[in-house]
Amino acid sequence: MADYVIRATAAEGQIRAFAATTRDLTEAARAAHNTSPVATAALGRLLTAGVMMGYDMKGEDDLLTLKIQGDGPIGGLTVTADAHGNVKGYAFNPSVMLPPNEKGKLDVGGALGVGVLSVIKDIGLKEPYVGQTILVTGEIAEDLTYYYATSEQTPSSVALGVLMNKDNTVRQAGGFILQLMPGASEAVISGLEAKLKEIRSVTTLLDVGNTPETILQYILGEFGLEINDKKPARFFCNCTKSRVEKALISVGKKEIQEMIDDGKPIEVNCHFCGRNYSFDVEELKEILEKAR
Ligand SMILES: [Zn+2]
């Protein structure tokens, strides 16, 4: 099943919902960054959230950045998504290894530790919108649920999951976001709460053959689910050599001159996709010219 995200409503608009299957893009991120299992789980969860939250943006050129900074051994995560299903991201320390948590699961909360979640929406205004909340558990889904409740005043249920194969490649990844709109009736609220208690993990549902559509049908079918839209999703970085060159120019003339004096080609690594760009001394001299 190729990656995609869907958008839906239920209960005559009292509930809105997103669901995504994201195995391929999580595996692409794992391969790009050579992440350890716990880093794959952490990054895959945040990428999955990014795909769904990016899809929720209104403008063609809007950009969403999700940033987590914590005092745990992974240090943090950064994910950027657009409104077209493109997402990219990285873990600050991708090789972190931790023993499983008390439930026997990959310890994403322990890897992130105590920290802050930032949601940055660049919607073409002078200043981007920035919402920040503390990490509640560091498991990411709960942290986003808390973010929606406190920063956007929207009661939500966020589920995110990454399931690994024995060889540490990604077996399943996906998630959903359910939100109650203002004026949702008591009956809808209590009915949804009861339904959510029955849900097993989203990766378990995917692993037995469910799709984003059947998962939402399972949760929201009795509320009159209407699937409104569907979009493919992928791990994609828009870096190019000329963009990296622009970044080098901004480093400053003195630094570029030092690189030239070293007499060796330099390698510049894109954080988001792990791609390496090399510049030889002749190219560095041309860059120095442009920096003048
Ligand atoms: Zn890149």
Tab-separated table of C-alpha atoms and ligand atoms in Angstrom:
chain	number	residue	atom	x	y	z
A	1	MET	CA	0.000	0.000	0.000
A	2	ALA	CA	1.659	3.246	-1.140
A	3	ASP	CA	1.564	6.095	1.379
A	4	TYR	CA	-1.400	8.427	1.448
A	5	VAL	CA	-3.488	10.611	3.717
A	6	ILE	CA	-7.258	11.125	3.812
A	7	ARG	CA	-9.451	13.846	5.226
A	8	ALA	CA	-12.964	13.183	6.497
A	9	THR	CA	-15.847	14.503	8.553
A	10	ALA	CA	-18.497	12.743	10.634
A	11	ALA	CA	-21.587	13.541	12.709
A	12	GLU	CA	-22.614	16.282	10.282
A	13	GLY	CA	-19.360	18.141	10.717
A	14	GLN	CA	-19.145	17.828	14.502
A	15	ILE	CA	-16.092	15.601	14.024
A	16	ARG	CA	-13.238	16.105	11.589
A	17	ALA	CA	-10.653	13.453	10.938
A	18	PHE	CA	-7.391	12.644	9.192
A	19	ALA	CA	-5.783	9.253	8.704
A	20	ALA	CA	-2.572	8.218	6.994
A	21	THR	CA	-0.500	5.217	6.075
A	22	THR	CA	3.174	6.173	6.023
A	23	ARG	CA	5.328	3.057	5.891
A	24	ASP	CA	7.261	3.970	2.738
A	25	LEU	CA	8.094	7.504	3.814
A	26	THR	CA	9.145	6.320	7.279
A	27	GLU	CA	11.343	3.654	5.684
A	28	ALA	CA	12.800	6.317	3.343
A	29	ALA	CA	13.651	8.468	6.374
A	30	ARG	CA	15.186	5.461	8.142
A	31	ALA	CA	17.355	4.662	5.132
A	32	ALA	CA	18.353	8.328	4.572
A	33	HIS	CA	19.465	8.850	8.159
A	34	ASN	CA	20.398	5.295	9.148
A	35	THR	CA	18.262	5.700	12.276
A	36	SER	CA	18.302	3.274	15.199
A	37	PRO	CA	14.956	1.547	15.934
A	38	VAL	CA	13.894	4.027	18.635
A	39	ALA	CA	14.911	6.974	16.421
A	40	THR	CA	12.976	5.451	13.494
A	41	ALA	CA	9.900	5.171	15.716
A	42	ALA	CA	10.237	8.740	16.992
A	43	LEU	CA	10.900	10.244	13.565
A	44	GLY	CA	8.227	8.104	11.864
A	45	ARG	CA	5.596	9.228	14.357
A	46	LEU	CA	6.439	12.909	13.874
A	47	LEU	CA	6.605	12.542	10.065
A	48	THR	CA	3.158	10.899	10.149
A	49	ALA	CA	1.786	13.779	12.218
A	50	GLY	CA	3.441	16.208	9.790
A	51	VAL	CA	1.746	14.625	6.774
A	52	MET	CA	-1.703	14.946	8.370
A	53	MET	CA	-1.193	18.418	9.844
A	54	GLY	CA	0.361	19.664	6.599
A	55	TYR	CA	-2.728	18.442	4.763
A	56	ASP	CA	-4.790	20.603	7.120
A	57	MET	CA	-3.182	23.846	5.919
A	58	LYS	CA	-5.184	26.119	3.665
A	59	GLY	CA	-2.684	27.781	1.314
A	60	GLU	CA	-0.807	26.182	-1.584
A	61	ASP	CA	2.559	27.432	-0.297
A	62	ASP	CA	1.953	27.004	3.441
A	63	LEU	CA	4.662	25.172	5.359
A	64	LEU	CA	4.382	23.358	8.656
A	65	THR	CA	7.349	22.639	10.916
A	66	LEU	CA	7.107	20.391	13.953
A	67	LYS	CA	10.056	20.640	16.289
A	68	ILE	CA	10.683	18.721	19.473
A	69	GLN	CA	13.592	19.544	21.732
A	70	GLY	CA	14.221	17.397	24.768
A	71	ASP	CA	16.899	16.594	27.335
A	72	GLY	CA	16.875	12.877	26.425
A	73	PRO	CA	19.604	11.136	24.412
A	74	ILE	CA	17.969	11.742	21.007
A	75	GLY	CA	18.126	15.502	21.634
A	76	GLY	CA	15.204	16.313	19.379
A	77	LEU	CA	13.427	15.984	16.061
A	78	THR	CA	12.546	18.375	13.256
A	79	VAL	CA	9.911	17.680	10.596
A	80	THR	CA	8.715	19.956	7.798
A	81	ALA	CA	5.613	19.259	5.698
A	82	ASP	CA	3.836	21.096	2.926
A	83	ALA	CA	0.152	21.004	1.980
A	84	HIS	CA	0.777	18.507	-0.842
A	85	GLY	CA	1.837	15.408	1.070
A	86	ASN	CA	5.588	16.118	0.992
A	87	VAL	CA	7.371	15.656	4.295
A	88	LYS	CA	10.994	15.557	5.444
A	89	GLY	CA	12.724	15.409	8.782
A	90	TYR	CA	15.581	14.256	10.944
A	91	ALA	CA	16.546	13.225	14.451
A	92	PHE	CA	19.296	15.228	16.173
A	93	ASN	CA	21.009	12.012	17.307
A	94	PRO	CA	19.800	9.283	14.930
A	95	SER	CA	21.898	6.455	16.388
A	96	VAL	CA	20.529	6.555	19.949
A	97	MET	CA	19.975	3.107	21.458
A	98	LEU	CA	17.772	2.524	24.501
A	99	PRO	CA	16.358	-0.540	26.231
A	100	PRO	CA	12.594	-1.047	25.716
A	101	ASN	CA	10.205	0.715	28.098
A	102	GLU	CA	8.172	-1.086	30.776
A	103	LYS	CA	5.556	-2.059	28.166
A	104	GLY	CA	8.279	-3.699	26.076
A	105	LYS	CA	7.939	-1.009	23.411
A	106	LEU	CA	10.521	1.263	21.795
A	107	ASP	CA	11.105	3.980	24.394
A	108	VAL	CA	10.382	7.144	22.400
A	109	GLY	CA	9.405	9.034	25.577
A	110	GLY	CA	12.697	8.098	27.223
A	111	ALA	CA	14.646	9.075	24.112
A	112	LEU	CA	13.085	12.548	24.057
A	113	GLY	CA	13.006	13.165	27.807
A	114	VAL	CA	11.685	16.416	29.217
A	115	GLY	CA	11.165	19.041	26.565
A	116	VAL	CA	9.103	21.279	24.368
A	117	LEU	CA	7.005	20.740	21.230
A	118	SER	CA	6.835	23.632	18.779
A	119	VAL	CA	4.298	23.845	15.960
A	120	ILE	CA	5.337	26.462	13.411
A	121	LYS	CA	2.950	27.372	10.591
A	122	ASP	CA	4.347	29.550	7.840
A	123	ILE	CA	1.226	30.716	6.052
A	124	GLY	CA	2.812	33.559	4.085
A	125	LEU	CA	2.420	36.246	6.736
A	126	LYS	CA	5.333	38.350	7.949
A	127	GLU	CA	5.718	36.233	11.060
A	128	PRO	CA	4.909	32.525	11.211
A	129	TYR	CA	2.389	31.233	13.744
A	130	VAL	CA	4.240	29.475	16.590
A	131	GLY	CA	2.525	27.341	19.232
A	132	GLN	CA	4.560	25.770	21.993
A	133	THR	CA	3.675	23.244	24.662
A	134	ILE	CA	5.648	21.074	27.038
A	135	LEU	CA	6.037	17.376	26.337
A	136	VAL	CA	3.472	15.435	28.372
A	137	THR	CA	4.894	11.956	27.800
A	138	GLY	CA	7.345	12.416	24.927
A	139	GLU	CA	5.475	9.689	23.057
A	140	ILE	CA	4.473	12.383	20.501
A	141	ALA	CA	0.799	11.456	19.953
A	142	GLU	CA	-0.118	12.471	23.526
A	143	ASP	CA	2.016	15.570	23.185
A	144	LEU	CA	0.141	16.647	20.048
A	145	THR	CA	-3.202	15.901	21.728
A	146	TYR	CA	-2.110	18.213	24.540
A	147	TYR	CA	-0.920	20.826	22.029
A	148	TYR	CA	-4.315	20.847	20.268
A	149	ALA	CA	-6.177	21.151	23.580
A	150	THR	CA	-4.097	23.979	25.025
A	151	SER	CA	-2.786	25.903	22.005
A	152	GLU	CA	-5.665	25.520	19.542
A	153	GLN	CA	-8.503	24.873	22.034
A	154	THR	CA	-9.532	21.854	19.967
A	155	PRO	CA	-10.295	18.590	21.800
A	156	SER	CA	-8.496	15.945	19.750
A	157	SER	CA	-7.391	12.371	19.752
A	158	VAL	CA	-4.064	11.723	18.039
A	159	ALA	CA	-2.725	8.222	17.348
A	160	LEU	CA	0.661	7.599	15.722
A	161	GLY	CA	2.522	4.348	15.317
A	162	VAL	CA	5.574	2.734	13.765
A	163	LEU	CA	6.001	-1.050	13.742
A	164	MET	CA	9.383	-2.541	12.872
A	165	ASN	CA	10.407	-5.740	11.126
A	166	LYS	CA	12.947	-8.025	12.799
A	167	ASP	CA	15.681	-6.558	10.567
A	168	ASN	CA	14.761	-3.052	11.851
A	169	THR	CA	13.216	-1.900	8.587
A	170	VAL	CA	9.737	-0.377	8.820
A	171	ARG	CA	6.854	-2.856	8.691
A	172	GLN	CA	3.941	-0.463	9.220
A	173	ALA	CA	3.511	3.208	10.022
A	174	GLY	CA	0.480	5.413	10.203
A	175	GLY	CA	-1.867	7.394	12.352
A	176	PHE	CA	-5.038	9.360	12.732
A	177	ILE	CA	-6.189	12.675	14.160
A	178	LEU	CA	-9.810	13.099	15.302
A	179	GLN	CA	-11.111	16.496	16.366
A	180	LEU	CA	-14.305	17.717	17.956
A	181	MET	CA	-15.627	20.911	16.459
A	182	PRO	CA	-17.171	23.654	18.611
A	183	GLY	CA	-20.756	22.802	19.471
A	184	ALA	CA	-20.290	19.031	19.267
A	185	SER	CA	-23.172	17.400	21.154
A	186	GLU	CA	-22.745	15.459	24.404
A	187	ALA	CA	-23.965	12.326	22.643
A	188	VAL	CA	-21.267	12.619	19.964
A	189	ILE	CA	-18.550	13.349	22.542
A	190	SER	CA	-19.409	10.410	24.807
A	191	GLY	CA	-20.017	8.087	21.855
A	192	LEU	CA	-16.598	8.896	20.395
A	193	GLU	CA	-14.874	8.510	23.763
A	194	ALA	CA	-16.394	5.049	24.175
A	195	LYS	CA	-15.377	4.054	20.658
A	196	LEU	CA	-11.782	5.236	21.145
A	197	LYS	CA	-11.433	2.968	24.197
A	198	GLU	CA	-11.937	-0.053	21.905
A	199	ILE	CA	-9.158	0.892	19.496
A	200	ARG	CA	-6.060	-1.214	19.382
A	201	SER	CA	-2.883	0.427	18.118
A	202	VAL	CA	-3.027	1.934	14.650
A	203	THR	CA	-0.119	-0.208	13.434
A	204	THR	CA	-1.943	-3.345	14.634
A	205	LEU	CA	-4.944	-2.253	12.576
A	206	LEU	CA	-2.739	-1.613	9.517
A	207	ASP	CA	-0.892	-4.880	9.987
A	208	VAL	CA	-4.091	-6.932	9.738
A	209	GLY	CA	-4.912	-5.302	6.418
A	210	ASN	CA	-6.760	-2.120	7.318
A	211	THR	CA	-6.415	1.079	5.305
A	212	PRO	CA	-6.842	4.693	6.471
A	213	GLU	CA	-10.400	4.471	5.104
A	214	THR	CA	-11.341	1.290	6.989
A	215	ILE	CA	-9.723	2.583	10.199
A	216	LEU	CA	-11.861	5.744	10.075
A	217	GLN	CA	-14.880	3.641	9.095
A	218	TYR	CA	-14.242	1.455	12.147
A	219	ILE	CA	-14.025	4.449	14.506
A	220	LEU	CA	-16.530	6.827	12.912
A	221	GLY	CA	-18.805	4.574	10.843
A	222	GLU	CA	-21.675	4.847	13.308
A	223	PHE	CA	-21.384	8.660	13.197
A	224	GLY	CA	-21.950	8.899	9.444
A	225	LEU	CA	-18.405	9.070	8.083
A	226	GLU	CA	-17.817	11.128	4.938
A	227	ILE	CA	-14.385	10.865	3.324
A	228	ASN	CA	-13.744	14.182	1.592
A	229	ASP	CA	-10.313	13.957	0.047
A	230	LYS	CA	-7.252	11.759	-0.468
A	231	LYS	CA	-3.670	12.660	-1.298
A	232	PRO	CA	-0.440	10.668	-1.829
A	233	ALA	CA	2.315	11.275	0.738
A	234	ARG	CA	6.073	10.928	0.388
A	235	PHE	CA	9.433	11.664	1.983
A	236	PHE	CA	10.791	14.458	-0.152
A	237	CYS	CA	13.562	17.006	0.315
A	238	ASN	CA	13.797	19.993	-2.003
A	239	CYS	CA	17.499	20.605	-1.424
A	240	THR	CA	19.730	21.241	-4.465
A	241	LYS	CA	23.380	22.106	-4.927
A	242	SER	CA	22.512	25.723	-5.685
A	243	ARG	CA	20.480	26.021	-2.466
A	244	VAL	CA	23.412	24.624	-0.503
A	245	GLU	CA	25.665	27.099	-2.318
A	246	LYS	CA	23.428	29.966	-1.159
A	247	ALA	CA	23.750	28.670	2.397
A	248	LEU	CA	27.543	28.583	2.014
A	249	ILE	CA	27.569	32.182	0.768
A	250	SER	CA	25.724	33.209	3.923
A	251	VAL	CA	28.428	31.600	6.076
A	252	GLY	CA	30.706	34.550	5.322
A	253	LYS	CA	33.775	35.434	3.290
A	254	LYS	CA	36.320	34.760	6.009
A	255	GLU	CA	35.088	31.202	6.525
A	256	ILE	CA	35.000	30.485	2.780
A	257	GLN	CA	38.560	31.820	2.425
A	258	GLU	CA	39.674	29.477	5.200
A	259	MET	CA	38.146	26.533	3.335
A	260	ILE	CA	40.019	27.567	0.182
A	261	ASP	CA	43.283	27.917	2.152
A	262	ASP	CA	42.824	24.364	3.418
A	263	GLY	CA	43.122	23.311	-0.236
A	264	LYS	CA	40.697	20.393	0.063
A	265	PRO	CA	37.183	19.857	-1.261
A	266	ILE	CA	34.458	20.246	1.382
A	267	GLU	CA	31.346	18.159	1.990
A	268	VAL	CA	28.090	19.767	3.058
A	269	ASN	CA	25.377	17.529	4.420
A	270	CYS	CA	21.648	18.294	4.168
A	271	HIS	CA	20.179	17.668	7.632
A	272	PHE	CA	16.759	16.834	6.268
A	273	CYS	CA	17.618	14.090	3.783
A	274	GLY	CA	21.227	13.204	4.541
A	275	ARG	CA	22.378	13.988	0.995
A	276	ASN	CA	26.001	15.128	0.650
A	277	TYR	CA	27.107	17.953	-1.602
A	278	SER	CA	30.783	18.372	-2.322
A	279	PHE	CA	32.491	21.577	-3.431
A	280	ASP	CA	36.047	21.553	-4.762
A	281	VAL	CA	38.467	24.419	-4.301
A	282	GLU	CA	37.625	25.949	-7.714
A	283	GLU	CA	33.926	25.979	-6.797
A	284	LEU	CA	34.722	27.507	-3.419
A	285	LYS	CA	36.615	30.295	-5.181
A	286	GLU	CA	33.556	30.998	-7.361
A	287	ILE	CA	31.383	31.054	-4.234
A	288	LEU	CA	33.804	33.510	-2.609
A	289	GLU	CA	33.423	35.775	-5.667
A	290	LYS	CA	29.631	35.717	-5.245
A	291	ALA	CA	29.976	36.479	-1.536
A	292	ARG	CA	31.862	39.737	-2.214
B	1	ZN	ZN	17.961	17.558	1.516
